[in-house]
Short mmCIF file of C-alpha atoms in Angstrom, two decimals:
data_model
loop_
_atom_site.label_atom_id
_atom_site.label_comp_id
_atom_site.label_asym_id
_atom_site.label_seq_id
_atom_site.Cartn_x
_atom_site.Cartn_y
_atom_site.Cartn_z
CA UNK A 1 -12.06 9.82 16.07
CA UNK A 2 -15.25 10.11 14.15
CA UNK A 3 -13.67 12.24 11.55
CA UNK A 4 -10.72 9.94 11.06
CA UNK A 5 -12.85 6.86 10.55
CA UNK A 6 -15.15 8.56 8.38
CA UNK A 7 -12.34 9.46 6.27
CA UNK A 8 -11.05 5.96 6.19
CA UNK A 9 -14.64 4.75 5.34
CA UNK A 10 -14.45 6.95 2.17
CA UNK A 11 -11.04 5.62 1.28
CA UNK A 12 -12.26 1.97 1.46
CA UNK A 13 -15.03 2.21 -0.51
CA UNK A 14 -13.22 4.25 -3.23
CA UNK A 15 -10.87 1.21 -3.59
CA UNK A 16 -12.89 -1.65 -2.61
CA UNK A 17 -14.53 -1.96 -6.22
CA UNK A 18 -11.61 -1.24 -8.10
CA UNK A 19 -9.84 -4.17 -5.95
CA UNK A 20 -12.49 -6.67 -6.74
CA UNK A 21 -12.46 -5.90 -10.37
CA UNK A 22 -8.79 -6.25 -10.77
CA UNK A 23 -8.95 -9.41 -8.50
CA UNK A 24 -11.37 -11.18 -10.75
CA UNK A 25 -9.59 -10.28 -13.90
CA UNK A 26 -6.34 -11.47 -12.60
CA UNK A 27 -8.05 -14.74 -12.14
CA UNK A 28 -8.96 -14.73 -15.86
CA UNK A 29 -5.63 -13.80 -16.94
CA UNK A 30 -3.75 -16.77 -14.78
CA UNK A 31 -5.71 -19.24 -16.92
CA UNK A 32 -5.34 -17.52 -20.20
CA UNK A 33 -1.88 -15.94 -20.40
CA UNK A 34 1.40 -17.89 -20.49
CA UNK A 35 2.96 -18.39 -16.95
CA UNK A 36 6.34 -16.99 -17.99
CA UNK A 37 4.86 -13.63 -19.46
CA UNK A 38 2.98 -13.10 -16.15
CA UNK A 39 6.03 -13.85 -14.17
CA UNK A 40 7.79 -11.29 -16.21
CA UNK A 41 5.23 -8.69 -16.06
CA UNK A 42 3.83 -8.94 -12.62
CA UNK A 43 7.44 -9.41 -10.86
CA UNK A 44 10.17 -7.89 -12.92
CA UNK A 45 8.62 -5.13 -14.93
CA UNK A 46 6.29 -4.11 -12.35
CA UNK A 47 9.05 -3.75 -9.90
CA UNK A 48 10.86 -1.43 -12.24
CA UNK A 49 7.66 0.51 -12.55
CA UNK A 50 6.87 0.53 -8.84
CA UNK A 51 10.59 1.34 -7.81
CA UNK A 52 10.49 4.52 -9.92
CA UNK A 53 7.00 5.60 -8.42
CA UNK A 54 7.73 4.87 -4.89
CA UNK A 55 11.02 6.64 -4.79
CA UNK A 56 9.17 9.75 -6.71
CA UNK A 57 6.14 9.65 -4.33
CA UNK A 58 7.65 8.71 -0.85
CA UNK A 59 9.94 11.83 -0.23
CA UNK A 60 7.20 14.32 -1.52
CA UNK A 61 4.34 12.72 0.56
CA UNK A 62 6.20 11.86 3.81
CA UNK A 63 8.68 14.76 3.98
CA UNK A 64 8.02 17.99 6.05
CA UNK A 65 7.68 20.34 3.11
CA UNK A 66 4.98 22.65 4.05
CA UNK A 67 7.30 25.49 5.34
CA UNK A 68 7.46 28.14 2.98
CA UNK A 69 4.71 29.89 1.06
CA UNK A 70 2.44 28.13 -1.13
CA UNK A 71 3.79 28.88 -4.47
CA UNK A 72 7.15 27.47 -3.29
CA UNK A 73 5.48 24.36 -1.81
CA UNK A 74 3.71 23.96 -5.42
CA UNK A 75 6.96 24.34 -7.17
CA UNK A 76 8.52 21.76 -5.04
CA UNK A 77 5.78 19.30 -5.97
CA UNK A 78 6.31 19.99 -9.76
CA UNK A 79 9.84 18.35 -9.28
CA UNK A 80 8.30 14.82 -9.52
CA UNK A 81 8.42 14.57 -13.22
CA UNK A 82 11.88 15.58 -13.21
CA UNK A 83 12.83 13.13 -10.29
CA UNK A 84 10.85 10.11 -11.99
CA UNK A 85 12.87 11.05 -15.24
CA UNK A 86 16.21 10.89 -13.76
CA UNK A 87 15.16 7.68 -11.76
CA UNK A 88 13.73 6.10 -14.97
CA UNK A 89 17.13 6.41 -16.85
CA UNK A 90 19.12 4.93 -13.88
CA UNK A 91 16.69 2.07 -13.15
CA UNK A 92 16.34 1.10 -16.85
CA UNK A 93 20.06 0.95 -17.13
CA UNK A 94 20.20 -1.47 -14.00
CA UNK A 95 17.53 -3.44 -15.24
CA UNK A 96 18.86 -3.95 -18.75
CA UNK A 97 22.43 -4.36 -17.81
CA UNK A 98 21.85 -6.81 -14.65
CA UNK A 99 18.29 -8.29 -14.83
CA UNK A 100 18.55 -11.96 -15.79
CA UNK A 101 15.72 -11.96 -18.45
CA UNK A 102 16.17 -8.61 -20.47
CA UNK A 103 17.09 -10.77 -23.55
CA UNK A 104 13.32 -11.70 -23.53
CA UNK A 105 11.97 -8.24 -23.34
CA UNK A 106 11.80 -5.79 -26.19
CA UNK A 107 12.95 -2.09 -25.90
CA UNK A 108 9.01 -1.23 -26.32
CA UNK A 109 7.98 -3.27 -23.63
CA UNK A 110 10.63 -2.40 -21.17
CA UNK A 111 10.25 1.44 -21.74
CA UNK A 112 6.52 1.34 -21.33
CA UNK A 113 6.83 0.78 -17.61
CA UNK A 114 9.17 3.63 -16.69
CA UNK A 115 7.40 5.97 -19.34
CA UNK A 116 4.00 5.29 -17.78
CA UNK A 117 5.55 6.06 -14.32
CA UNK A 118 6.67 9.25 -15.87
CA UNK A 119 3.24 10.03 -16.95
CA UNK A 120 1.64 9.43 -13.55
CA UNK A 121 4.48 11.37 -11.74
CA UNK A 122 2.92 14.60 -13.82
CA UNK A 123 -0.27 14.08 -11.68
CA UNK A 124 1.42 13.58 -8.48
CA UNK A 125 1.18 17.12 -7.35
CA UNK A 126 -2.55 16.55 -7.38
CA UNK A 127 -2.13 13.69 -5.30
CA UNK A 128 0.23 15.27 -2.60
CA UNK A 129 -2.19 18.22 -2.40
CA UNK A 130 -5.05 15.78 -1.75
CA UNK A 131 -3.05 14.00 1.15
CA UNK A 132 -1.74 17.18 2.55
CA UNK A 133 -4.37 19.63 2.33
CA UNK A 134 -7.57 17.62 3.14
CA UNK A 135 -9.31 18.29 6.44
CA UNK A 136 -10.58 15.31 8.19
CA UNK A 137 -13.73 17.06 9.13
CA UNK A 138 -14.81 17.49 5.42
CA UNK A 139 -17.60 15.21 4.47
CA UNK A 140 -18.93 14.99 0.69
CA UNK A 141 -16.66 16.13 -1.95
CA UNK A 142 -13.42 16.12 -0.03
CA UNK A 143 -9.99 15.53 -1.57
CA UNK A 144 -9.67 12.40 0.23
CA UNK A 145 -12.49 11.13 -1.84
CA UNK A 146 -10.64 12.27 -4.87
CA UNK A 147 -7.68 10.42 -4.01
CA UNK A 148 -9.33 7.28 -3.25
CA UNK A 149 -11.15 7.44 -6.57
CA UNK A 150 -8.01 8.08 -8.48
CA UNK A 151 -5.97 5.31 -7.08
CA UNK A 152 -9.12 3.09 -7.53
CA UNK A 153 -9.15 3.93 -11.22
CA UNK A 154 -5.21 3.46 -11.51
CA UNK A 155 -5.76 0.01 -10.00
CA UNK A 156 -8.46 -1.35 -12.50
CA UNK A 157 -8.21 0.64 -15.73
CA UNK A 158 -4.92 -1.22 -16.61
CA UNK A 159 -6.49 -4.59 -16.07
CA UNK A 160 -9.65 -3.63 -17.86
CA UNK A 161 -7.57 -2.82 -20.94
CA UNK A 162 -5.64 -6.08 -20.85
CA UNK A 163 -8.86 -8.13 -20.64
CA UNK A 164 -10.40 -5.82 -23.48
CA UNK A 165 -7.34 -6.18 -25.77
CA UNK A 166 -7.31 -10.22 -25.26
CA UNK A 167 -10.91 -10.25 -27.18
CA UNK A 168 -10.55 -7.28 -29.42
CA UNK A 169 -6.63 -7.97 -30.61
CA UNK A 170 -6.43 -11.78 -29.95
CA UNK A 171 -3.35 -12.08 -32.23
CA UNK A 172 -1.54 -9.39 -30.28
CA UNK A 173 1.73 -10.43 -28.31
CA UNK A 174 0.87 -10.41 -24.62
CA UNK A 175 3.74 -8.41 -23.57
CA UNK A 176 2.80 -5.79 -26.03
CA UNK A 177 -0.76 -5.69 -24.68
CA UNK A 178 0.76 -5.20 -20.91
CA UNK A 179 2.91 -2.48 -22.43
CA UNK A 180 -0.11 -0.63 -24.03
CA UNK A 181 -2.03 -1.04 -20.80
CA UNK A 182 0.60 0.93 -19.08
CA UNK A 183 0.02 3.86 -21.23
CA UNK A 184 -3.60 3.75 -21.29
CA UNK A 185 -3.81 3.71 -17.53
CA UNK A 186 -1.24 6.50 -17.02
CA UNK A 187 -2.87 8.74 -19.35
CA UNK A 188 -6.23 8.05 -18.10
CA UNK A 189 -5.16 8.78 -14.25
CA UNK A 190 -3.40 12.03 -15.64
CA UNK A 191 -6.65 13.49 -17.32
CA UNK A 192 -8.72 12.57 -14.29
CA UNK A 193 -6.45 14.66 -12.08
CA UNK A 194 -6.23 17.59 -14.39
CA UNK A 195 -9.91 17.77 -15.12
CA UNK A 196 -11.20 17.16 -11.66
CA UNK A 197 -8.87 19.74 -10.07
CA UNK A 198 -9.82 22.12 -12.78
CA UNK A 199 -13.47 22.03 -12.01
CA UNK A 200 -12.80 21.73 -8.16
CA UNK A 201 -11.21 25.21 -8.45
CA UNK A 202 -13.60 26.70 -10.92
CA UNK A 203 -16.81 25.85 -9.14
CA UNK A 204 -15.16 26.29 -5.60
CA UNK A 205 -16.69 22.76 -4.74
CA UNK A 206 -13.78 21.69 -2.41
CA UNK A 207 -13.23 23.75 0.71
CA UNK A 208 -9.68 22.29 0.98
CA UNK A 209 -8.87 24.35 -2.14
CA UNK A 210 -10.03 27.69 -0.92
CA UNK A 211 -6.59 29.00 -1.16
CA UNK A 212 -6.05 28.33 -4.60
CA UNK A 213 -7.83 31.08 -6.42
CA UNK A 214 -7.52 29.96 -10.06
CA UNK A 215 -6.08 26.73 -11.69
CA UNK A 216 -2.83 28.43 -12.37
CA UNK A 217 -2.05 28.54 -8.78
CA UNK A 218 -1.65 24.72 -8.91
CA UNK A 219 1.13 25.10 -11.54
CA UNK A 220 4.76 26.11 -11.05
CA UNK A 221 5.88 29.62 -10.94
CA UNK A 222 9.58 29.99 -11.66
CA UNK A 223 9.73 33.37 -10.22
CA UNK A 224 8.83 32.13 -6.55
CA UNK A 225 11.70 29.45 -6.26
CA UNK A 226 11.74 26.50 -3.95
CA UNK A 227 12.19 26.56 -0.09
CA UNK A 228 15.76 25.20 0.58
CA UNK A 229 14.71 23.63 3.92
CA UNK A 230 12.00 21.52 2.25
CA UNK A 231 14.60 20.51 -0.57
CA UNK A 232 16.74 19.20 2.14
CA UNK A 233 13.64 17.40 3.90
CA UNK A 234 13.02 15.78 0.50
CA UNK A 235 16.53 14.94 -0.17
CA UNK A 236 16.97 13.23 3.33
CA UNK A 237 13.49 11.32 2.88
CA UNK A 238 14.74 10.11 -0.63
CA UNK A 239 17.78 8.31 0.66
CA UNK A 240 15.59 6.85 3.51
CA UNK A 241 12.97 5.78 0.88
CA UNK A 242 15.66 3.89 -1.15
CA UNK A 243 16.33 1.60 1.77
CA UNK A 244 12.57 1.55 2.62
CA UNK A 245 12.06 0.28 -1.10
CA UNK A 246 14.71 -2.41 -0.59
CA UNK A 247 13.13 -3.59 2.45
CA UNK A 248 9.77 -3.77 1.05
CA UNK A 249 10.52 -5.35 -2.12
CA UNK A 250 13.46 -7.21 -1.29
CA UNK A 251 12.32 -10.64 -2.55
CA UNK A 252 11.37 -9.16 -5.72
CA UNK A 253 14.85 -7.66 -6.37
CA UNK A 254 16.20 -11.00 -5.60
CA UNK A 255 14.11 -12.72 -8.22
CA UNK A 256 14.62 -10.04 -10.77
CA UNK A 257 18.63 -10.00 -10.32
CA UNK A 258 19.06 -13.79 -9.83
CA UNK A 259 18.08 -16.82 -11.25
CA UNK A 260 17.06 -18.58 -7.99
CA UNK A 261 13.37 -19.02 -9.29
CA UNK A 262 12.00 -19.62 -12.84
CA UNK A 263 9.52 -17.26 -14.39
CA UNK A 264 6.80 -19.89 -13.71
CA UNK A 265 7.57 -20.09 -10.07
CA UNK A 266 7.84 -16.27 -9.89
CA UNK A 267 4.45 -16.14 -11.46
CA UNK A 268 3.14 -18.45 -8.74
CA UNK A 269 4.62 -16.54 -5.99
CA UNK A 270 3.21 -13.20 -7.42
CA UNK A 271 -0.22 -14.75 -7.76
CA UNK A 272 -0.02 -16.29 -4.16
CA UNK A 273 0.93 -12.60 -2.99
CA UNK A 274 -1.93 -10.91 -4.59
CA UNK A 275 -4.47 -13.41 -3.22
CA UNK A 276 -2.87 -12.92 0.30
CA UNK A 277 -2.45 -9.08 -0.17
CA UNK A 278 -6.21 -8.43 -1.06
CA UNK A 279 -6.77 -7.76 2.62
CA UNK A 280 -3.84 -5.45 2.69
CA UNK A 281 -4.58 -3.53 -0.61
CA UNK A 282 -8.22 -3.46 0.08
CA UNK A 283 -8.40 -2.64 3.88
CA UNK A 284 -4.84 -2.04 5.20
CA UNK A 285 -3.36 0.19 2.53
CA UNK A 286 -6.20 2.82 2.52
CA UNK A 287 -6.04 2.89 6.39
CA UNK A 288 -2.28 3.52 6.15
CA UNK A 289 -2.79 6.16 3.74
CA UNK A 290 -5.30 8.27 5.95
CA UNK A 291 -3.50 7.49 9.09
CA UNK A 292 -0.14 8.70 7.67
CA UNK A 293 -2.01 12.10 6.46
CA UNK A 294 -3.41 12.34 10.03
CA UNK A 295 -0.35 11.86 11.76
CA UNK A 296 1.55 14.09 9.81
CA UNK A 297 -1.16 16.73 9.77
CA UNK A 298 -1.70 16.52 13.51
CA UNK A 299 1.80 16.30 14.89
CA UNK A 300 3.44 19.84 14.17
CA UNK A 301 7.12 19.61 14.52
CA UNK A 302 9.05 23.03 15.60
CA UNK A 303 5.73 24.23 16.97
CA UNK A 304 5.02 25.04 20.73
CA UNK A 305 1.27 24.53 20.26
CA UNK A 306 1.61 20.71 20.36
CA UNK A 307 2.66 19.48 23.55
CA UNK A 308 1.82 16.74 25.76
CA UNK A 309 -0.89 18.41 27.67
CA UNK A 310 -3.04 19.66 24.77
CA UNK A 311 -6.33 18.03 23.39
CA UNK A 312 -4.56 17.45 20.21
CA UNK A 313 -2.15 15.18 21.79
CA UNK A 314 -4.90 13.56 23.87
CA UNK A 315 -6.95 12.86 20.62
CA UNK A 316 -3.64 11.65 18.91
CA UNK A 317 -2.78 9.07 21.64
CA UNK A 318 -6.51 7.75 21.60
CA UNK A 319 -6.77 7.31 17.89
CA UNK A 320 -3.21 5.51 17.89
CA UNK A 321 -4.44 3.23 20.39
CA UNK A 322 -7.69 2.85 18.49
CA UNK A 323 -6.38 2.16 15.06
CA UNK A 324 -3.57 -0.21 16.34
CA UNK A 325 -6.29 -2.36 18.03
CA UNK A 326 -8.51 -2.20 14.74
CA UNK A 327 -5.67 -3.47 12.63
CA UNK A 328 -4.35 -5.80 15.26
CA UNK A 329 -7.80 -7.62 15.09
CA UNK A 330 -7.93 -7.61 11.36
CA UNK A 331 -4.58 -9.16 11.35
CA UNK A 332 -5.49 -11.83 13.59
CA UNK A 333 -8.69 -12.66 11.87
CA UNK A 334 -6.64 -12.98 8.61
CA UNK A 335 -4.21 -15.46 10.24
CA UNK A 336 -7.19 -17.59 11.77
CA UNK A 337 -9.23 -17.82 8.58
CA UNK A 338 -6.20 -17.77 6.32
CA UNK A 339 -4.64 -20.95 7.34
CA UNK A 340 -7.53 -23.50 6.78
CA UNK A 341 -8.98 -21.73 3.71
CA UNK A 342 -5.64 -21.13 2.00
CA UNK A 343 -5.91 -24.29 -0.38
CA UNK A 344 -9.42 -23.39 -1.15
CA UNK A 345 -8.58 -19.79 -2.11
CA UNK A 346 -5.64 -20.88 -3.98
CA UNK A 347 -7.73 -23.79 -6.26
CA UNK A 348 -10.32 -20.97 -6.88
CA UNK A 349 -8.19 -18.00 -7.85
CA UNK A 350 -5.43 -19.80 -9.87
CA UNK A 351 -6.50 -23.40 -10.49
CA UNK A 352 -3.87 -26.29 -11.07
CA UNK A 353 -1.10 -23.81 -11.51
CA UNK A 354 -0.94 -22.59 -8.20
CA UNK A 355 -2.42 -25.59 -6.40
CA UNK A 356 0.35 -27.89 -8.10
CA UNK A 357 3.23 -25.48 -7.19
CA UNK A 358 2.79 -25.15 -3.38
CA UNK A 359 0.32 -22.24 -3.46
CA UNK A 360 -1.47 -23.19 -0.43
CA UNK A 361 1.70 -23.43 1.76
CA UNK A 362 2.58 -19.76 0.72
CA UNK A 363 -0.80 -18.30 1.20
CA UNK A 364 -0.86 -19.91 4.98
CA UNK A 365 2.57 -18.22 5.43
CA UNK A 366 1.42 -15.14 4.08
CA UNK A 367 -1.58 -15.04 6.51
CA UNK A 368 1.06 -14.42 9.22
CA UNK A 369 2.75 -11.78 7.27
CA UNK A 370 -0.42 -9.88 7.05
CA UNK A 371 -0.73 -9.48 10.71
CA UNK A 372 2.86 -7.99 11.09
CA UNK A 373 2.53 -5.79 7.97
CA UNK A 374 -0.82 -4.42 9.55
CA UNK A 375 0.94 -3.32 12.73
CA UNK A 376 3.99 -1.99 10.97
CA UNK A 377 1.86 0.24 8.76
CA UNK A 378 0.54 2.09 11.68
CA UNK A 379 3.68 2.35 13.69
CA UNK A 380 5.87 3.19 10.88
CA UNK A 381 3.63 6.18 9.69
CA UNK A 382 3.49 7.43 13.50
CA UNK A 383 7.26 7.20 14.01
CA UNK A 384 8.17 8.79 10.65
CA UNK A 385 5.48 11.67 11.32
CA UNK A 386 7.17 12.37 14.63
CA UNK A 387 10.80 12.49 13.29
CA UNK A 388 12.82 15.72 12.50
CA UNK A 389 15.35 15.42 9.67
CA UNK A 390 18.23 14.35 11.92
CA UNK A 391 16.18 11.56 13.28
CA UNK A 392 15.03 10.48 9.84
CA UNK A 393 18.63 10.56 8.93
CA UNK A 394 19.28 8.27 11.92
CA UNK A 395 16.66 6.14 10.99
CA UNK A 396 18.10 5.82 7.45
CA UNK A 397 21.23 4.30 9.21
CA UNK A 398 18.86 1.38 10.86
CA UNK A 399 17.24 0.85 7.45
CA UNK A 400 20.58 0.64 5.74
CA UNK A 401 21.75 -2.19 8.18
CA UNK A 402 18.32 -4.01 8.15
CA UNK A 403 18.08 -3.79 4.34
CA UNK A 404 21.58 -5.48 3.73
CA UNK A 405 20.56 -8.12 6.35
CA UNK A 406 17.11 -8.56 4.68
CA UNK A 407 18.59 -8.95 1.25
CA UNK A 408 20.71 -11.57 2.54
CA UNK A 409 18.03 -13.48 4.50
CA UNK A 410 15.89 -13.44 1.31
CA UNK A 411 18.53 -14.96 -0.74
CA UNK A 412 19.48 -17.52 2.05
CA UNK A 413 16.08 -18.64 2.83
CA UNK A 414 15.07 -18.79 -0.87
CA UNK A 415 18.02 -21.39 -1.84
CA UNK A 416 16.78 -23.60 1.18
CA UNK A 417 12.89 -22.97 1.05
CA UNK A 418 12.39 -21.74 -2.42
CA UNK A 419 9.78 -18.97 -2.67
CA UNK A 420 8.46 -19.66 0.91
CA UNK A 421 11.73 -18.07 2.25
CA UNK A 422 10.77 -14.86 1.02
CA UNK A 423 7.53 -14.64 3.05
CA UNK A 424 9.55 -15.83 6.10
CA UNK A 425 12.08 -13.16 5.54
CA UNK A 426 9.55 -10.57 5.01
CA UNK A 427 7.87 -11.52 8.59
CA UNK A 428 11.33 -11.29 10.21
CA UNK A 429 11.91 -7.85 8.59
CA UNK A 430 8.59 -6.55 9.50
CA UNK A 431 8.85 -7.62 13.27
CA UNK A 432 12.35 -5.98 13.54
CA UNK A 433 10.89 -2.80 12.16
CA UNK A 434 7.97 -2.89 14.43
CA UNK A 435 10.06 -3.11 17.37
CA UNK A 436 12.14 -0.30 16.22
CA UNK A 437 9.23 1.80 15.47
CA UNK A 438 7.60 1.17 18.86
CA UNK A 439 10.88 2.43 20.67
CA UNK A 440 10.45 5.73 18.66
CA UNK A 441 6.81 5.96 19.65
CA UNK A 442 7.62 5.62 23.42
CA UNK A 443 10.27 8.03 23.18
CA UNK A 444 7.94 10.64 21.79
CA UNK A 445 4.70 9.87 23.67
CA UNK A 446 6.67 9.14 27.04
CA UNK A 447 4.63 7.81 29.73
CA UNK A 448 1.19 8.30 27.78
CA UNK A 449 2.16 5.80 25.04
CA UNK A 450 -0.35 3.24 24.78
CA UNK A 451 0.65 -0.35 25.74
CA UNK A 452 1.62 -2.65 22.89
CA UNK A 453 -1.10 -4.90 24.06
CA UNK A 454 -3.40 -2.82 22.59
CA UNK A 455 -2.88 -4.70 19.14
CA UNK A 456 -4.35 -7.80 20.71
CA UNK A 457 -8.19 -8.85 20.69
CA UNK A 458 -9.77 -8.79 23.76
CA UNK A 459 -10.23 -11.99 25.79
CA UNK A 460 -13.75 -13.00 24.82
CA UNK A 461 -12.72 -12.10 21.10
CA UNK A 462 -9.71 -14.23 21.43
CA UNK A 463 -11.78 -16.98 22.56
CA UNK A 464 -14.20 -16.66 19.49
CA UNK A 465 -11.12 -16.64 17.23
CA UNK A 466 -9.75 -19.85 18.90
CA UNK A 467 -13.16 -21.45 18.38
CA UNK A 468 -13.44 -20.37 14.84
CA UNK A 469 -9.84 -21.70 14.20
CA UNK A 470 -10.83 -25.23 15.73
CA UNK A 471 -14.13 -25.24 13.59
CA UNK A 472 -12.67 -24.24 10.41
CA UNK A 473 -9.64 -26.52 10.69
CA UNK A 474 -12.01 -29.28 11.49
CA UNK A 475 -14.05 -28.30 8.45
CA UNK A 476 -10.99 -28.49 6.40
CA UNK A 477 -10.29 -32.12 7.41
CA UNK A 478 -13.84 -33.06 6.69
CA UNK A 479 -14.76 -31.15 3.58
CA UNK A 480 -11.81 -29.51 1.87
CA UNK A 481 -9.81 -32.59 1.56
CA UNK A 482 -12.70 -34.41 -0.16
CA UNK A 483 -13.17 -33.43 -3.98
CA UNK A 484 -16.63 -31.98 -5.04
CA UNK A 485 -18.47 -28.57 -5.32
CA UNK A 486 -20.60 -29.48 -2.43
CA UNK A 487 -17.82 -30.14 0.03
CA UNK A 488 -16.13 -26.95 -1.02
CA UNK A 489 -19.45 -24.92 -0.60
CA UNK A 490 -19.89 -26.54 2.87
CA UNK A 491 -16.47 -25.60 3.97
CA UNK A 492 -16.81 -22.00 2.83
CA UNK A 493 -20.22 -21.71 4.51
CA UNK A 494 -18.85 -22.80 7.84
CA UNK A 495 -16.15 -20.26 7.48
CA UNK A 496 -18.77 -17.48 6.72
CA UNK A 497 -20.87 -18.23 9.75
CA UNK A 498 -17.97 -18.29 11.93
CA UNK A 499 -16.94 -14.84 10.36
CA UNK A 500 -20.31 -13.26 10.78
CA UNK A 501 -20.52 -14.50 14.60
CA UNK A 502 -17.05 -13.17 15.09
CA UNK A 503 -17.86 -9.80 13.60
CA UNK A 504 -21.04 -9.54 15.53
CA UNK A 505 -19.36 -10.35 18.60
CA UNK A 506 -16.70 -7.62 18.20
CA UNK A 507 -19.02 -5.12 17.33
CA UNK A 508 -21.08 -5.77 20.36
CA UNK A 509 -18.63 -6.53 23.08
CA UNK A 510 -15.22 -5.06 21.99
CA UNK A 511 -15.46 -1.34 23.45
CA UNK A 512 -13.13 -0.28 20.42
CA UNK A 513 -15.55 -1.32 17.64
CA UNK A 514 -18.52 -0.58 19.44
CA UNK A 515 -17.34 3.03 19.89
CA UNK A 516 -16.25 3.15 16.21
CA UNK A 517 -19.76 2.08 14.82
CA UNK A 518 -21.74 4.13 17.40
CA UNK A 519 -19.61 7.40 16.33
CA UNK A 520 -20.16 6.55 12.65
CA UNK A 521 -23.79 5.83 12.96
CA UNK A 522 -24.31 9.19 14.65
CA UNK A 523 -22.27 11.07 12.07
CA UNK A 524 -24.49 9.47 9.50
CA UNK A 525 -27.68 10.37 11.20
CA UNK A 526 -26.45 13.94 11.23
#
């Protein structure tokens, strides 16, 4: 457990600074750039970019492809640029043909997003190796830290470029500025990975790369070919990933290919989602990435070594139970503090644009979504790691049905509830996926599967959460509804005190958190 949470700490530190920088820049951009431009870039064009990258990355990162020789494994990874190129052609055609706002976008802007995705996919082999080859017992200089730094850099470099461009080229069309930032960020990310791995191999500074004698071992070798079973695994996971993408970004697809929401309201929804997802992106996403790698590296399909009586299995069950409790408590804390502070956060982040367009209601609903997505990330990561190709195919059938239902619910709820319907639909979708994944976990672990009640806080922590909700809600009625900086600061101070007391109580009286803190402290002293 110590090694797992030590690795999580490295990943969290690696992305935290980048998320804070990006968050601050987005606050400025909301006040400086036209709302329609932000809606177009942050929802529709970003969806094009993220769809290509997700469908390129997910199969290679999640499929069981470490079966043949190392050169064959490397060759398979270098299919990522080809995969992303084919996906780009298909997706650009779909966007240009069916998107409701293609007339407002030049080809230069439209193509910058898929081309930047292709450039980033050239660096994907290094990211996959970082995730699949790292050892959890490694300390400084590990591939886990390299991955975290790379992701953090990719997050903030593009936003920094846009911010600098607004001052250096004030007359430049804002859509063109976003397009150039895509190229700049992708090239910087690619160079970072190539240069870093070159020095890792040359200096022998990363123990996980000891099997690569020269940098050329990281490049494709056509004479070695590709393992067919691994290709089949990637193909199976690819079809599965298409459905998962529809489920994850169903609301964005509805906004992109329909006219239910104007670009202004899309910008509002995207801004609220960015505020609400700061916990998801800063804390939960790094946890998911590390836990997915841990589950995949620990569970050995087709192996007689891993059975339900080994120490590996005991550690796996214990870590699963621990991490479920951690993300569950984080989710409940987000719910408790998100509701009374949603209006304050919205006003601070987006000003009148968000406050006057229902941003507070959207963020309150999003607080509930944080809870279910936190639990789903861990349960789905474990469930997927424990599946063979046939089970993944069967899981794909489930996703096919739920994705169709999810898109319909998104559309129907948006008609009656506007953008709030998207968040409600996402909560329903995540809840269904949690139930399905938990059934799979119980099938795999049998009687030794942890109880689902593990995700809930302890009784004493729950009492603290209830008291915090009462105190902050009362504070909202007294201070937040009264204009003035002093009243807002008083409201924030009360919430800060409640949060500190809650954290102190959890560390001292919650056995799971106390054990984590103690193990990390011991590792730090060593």
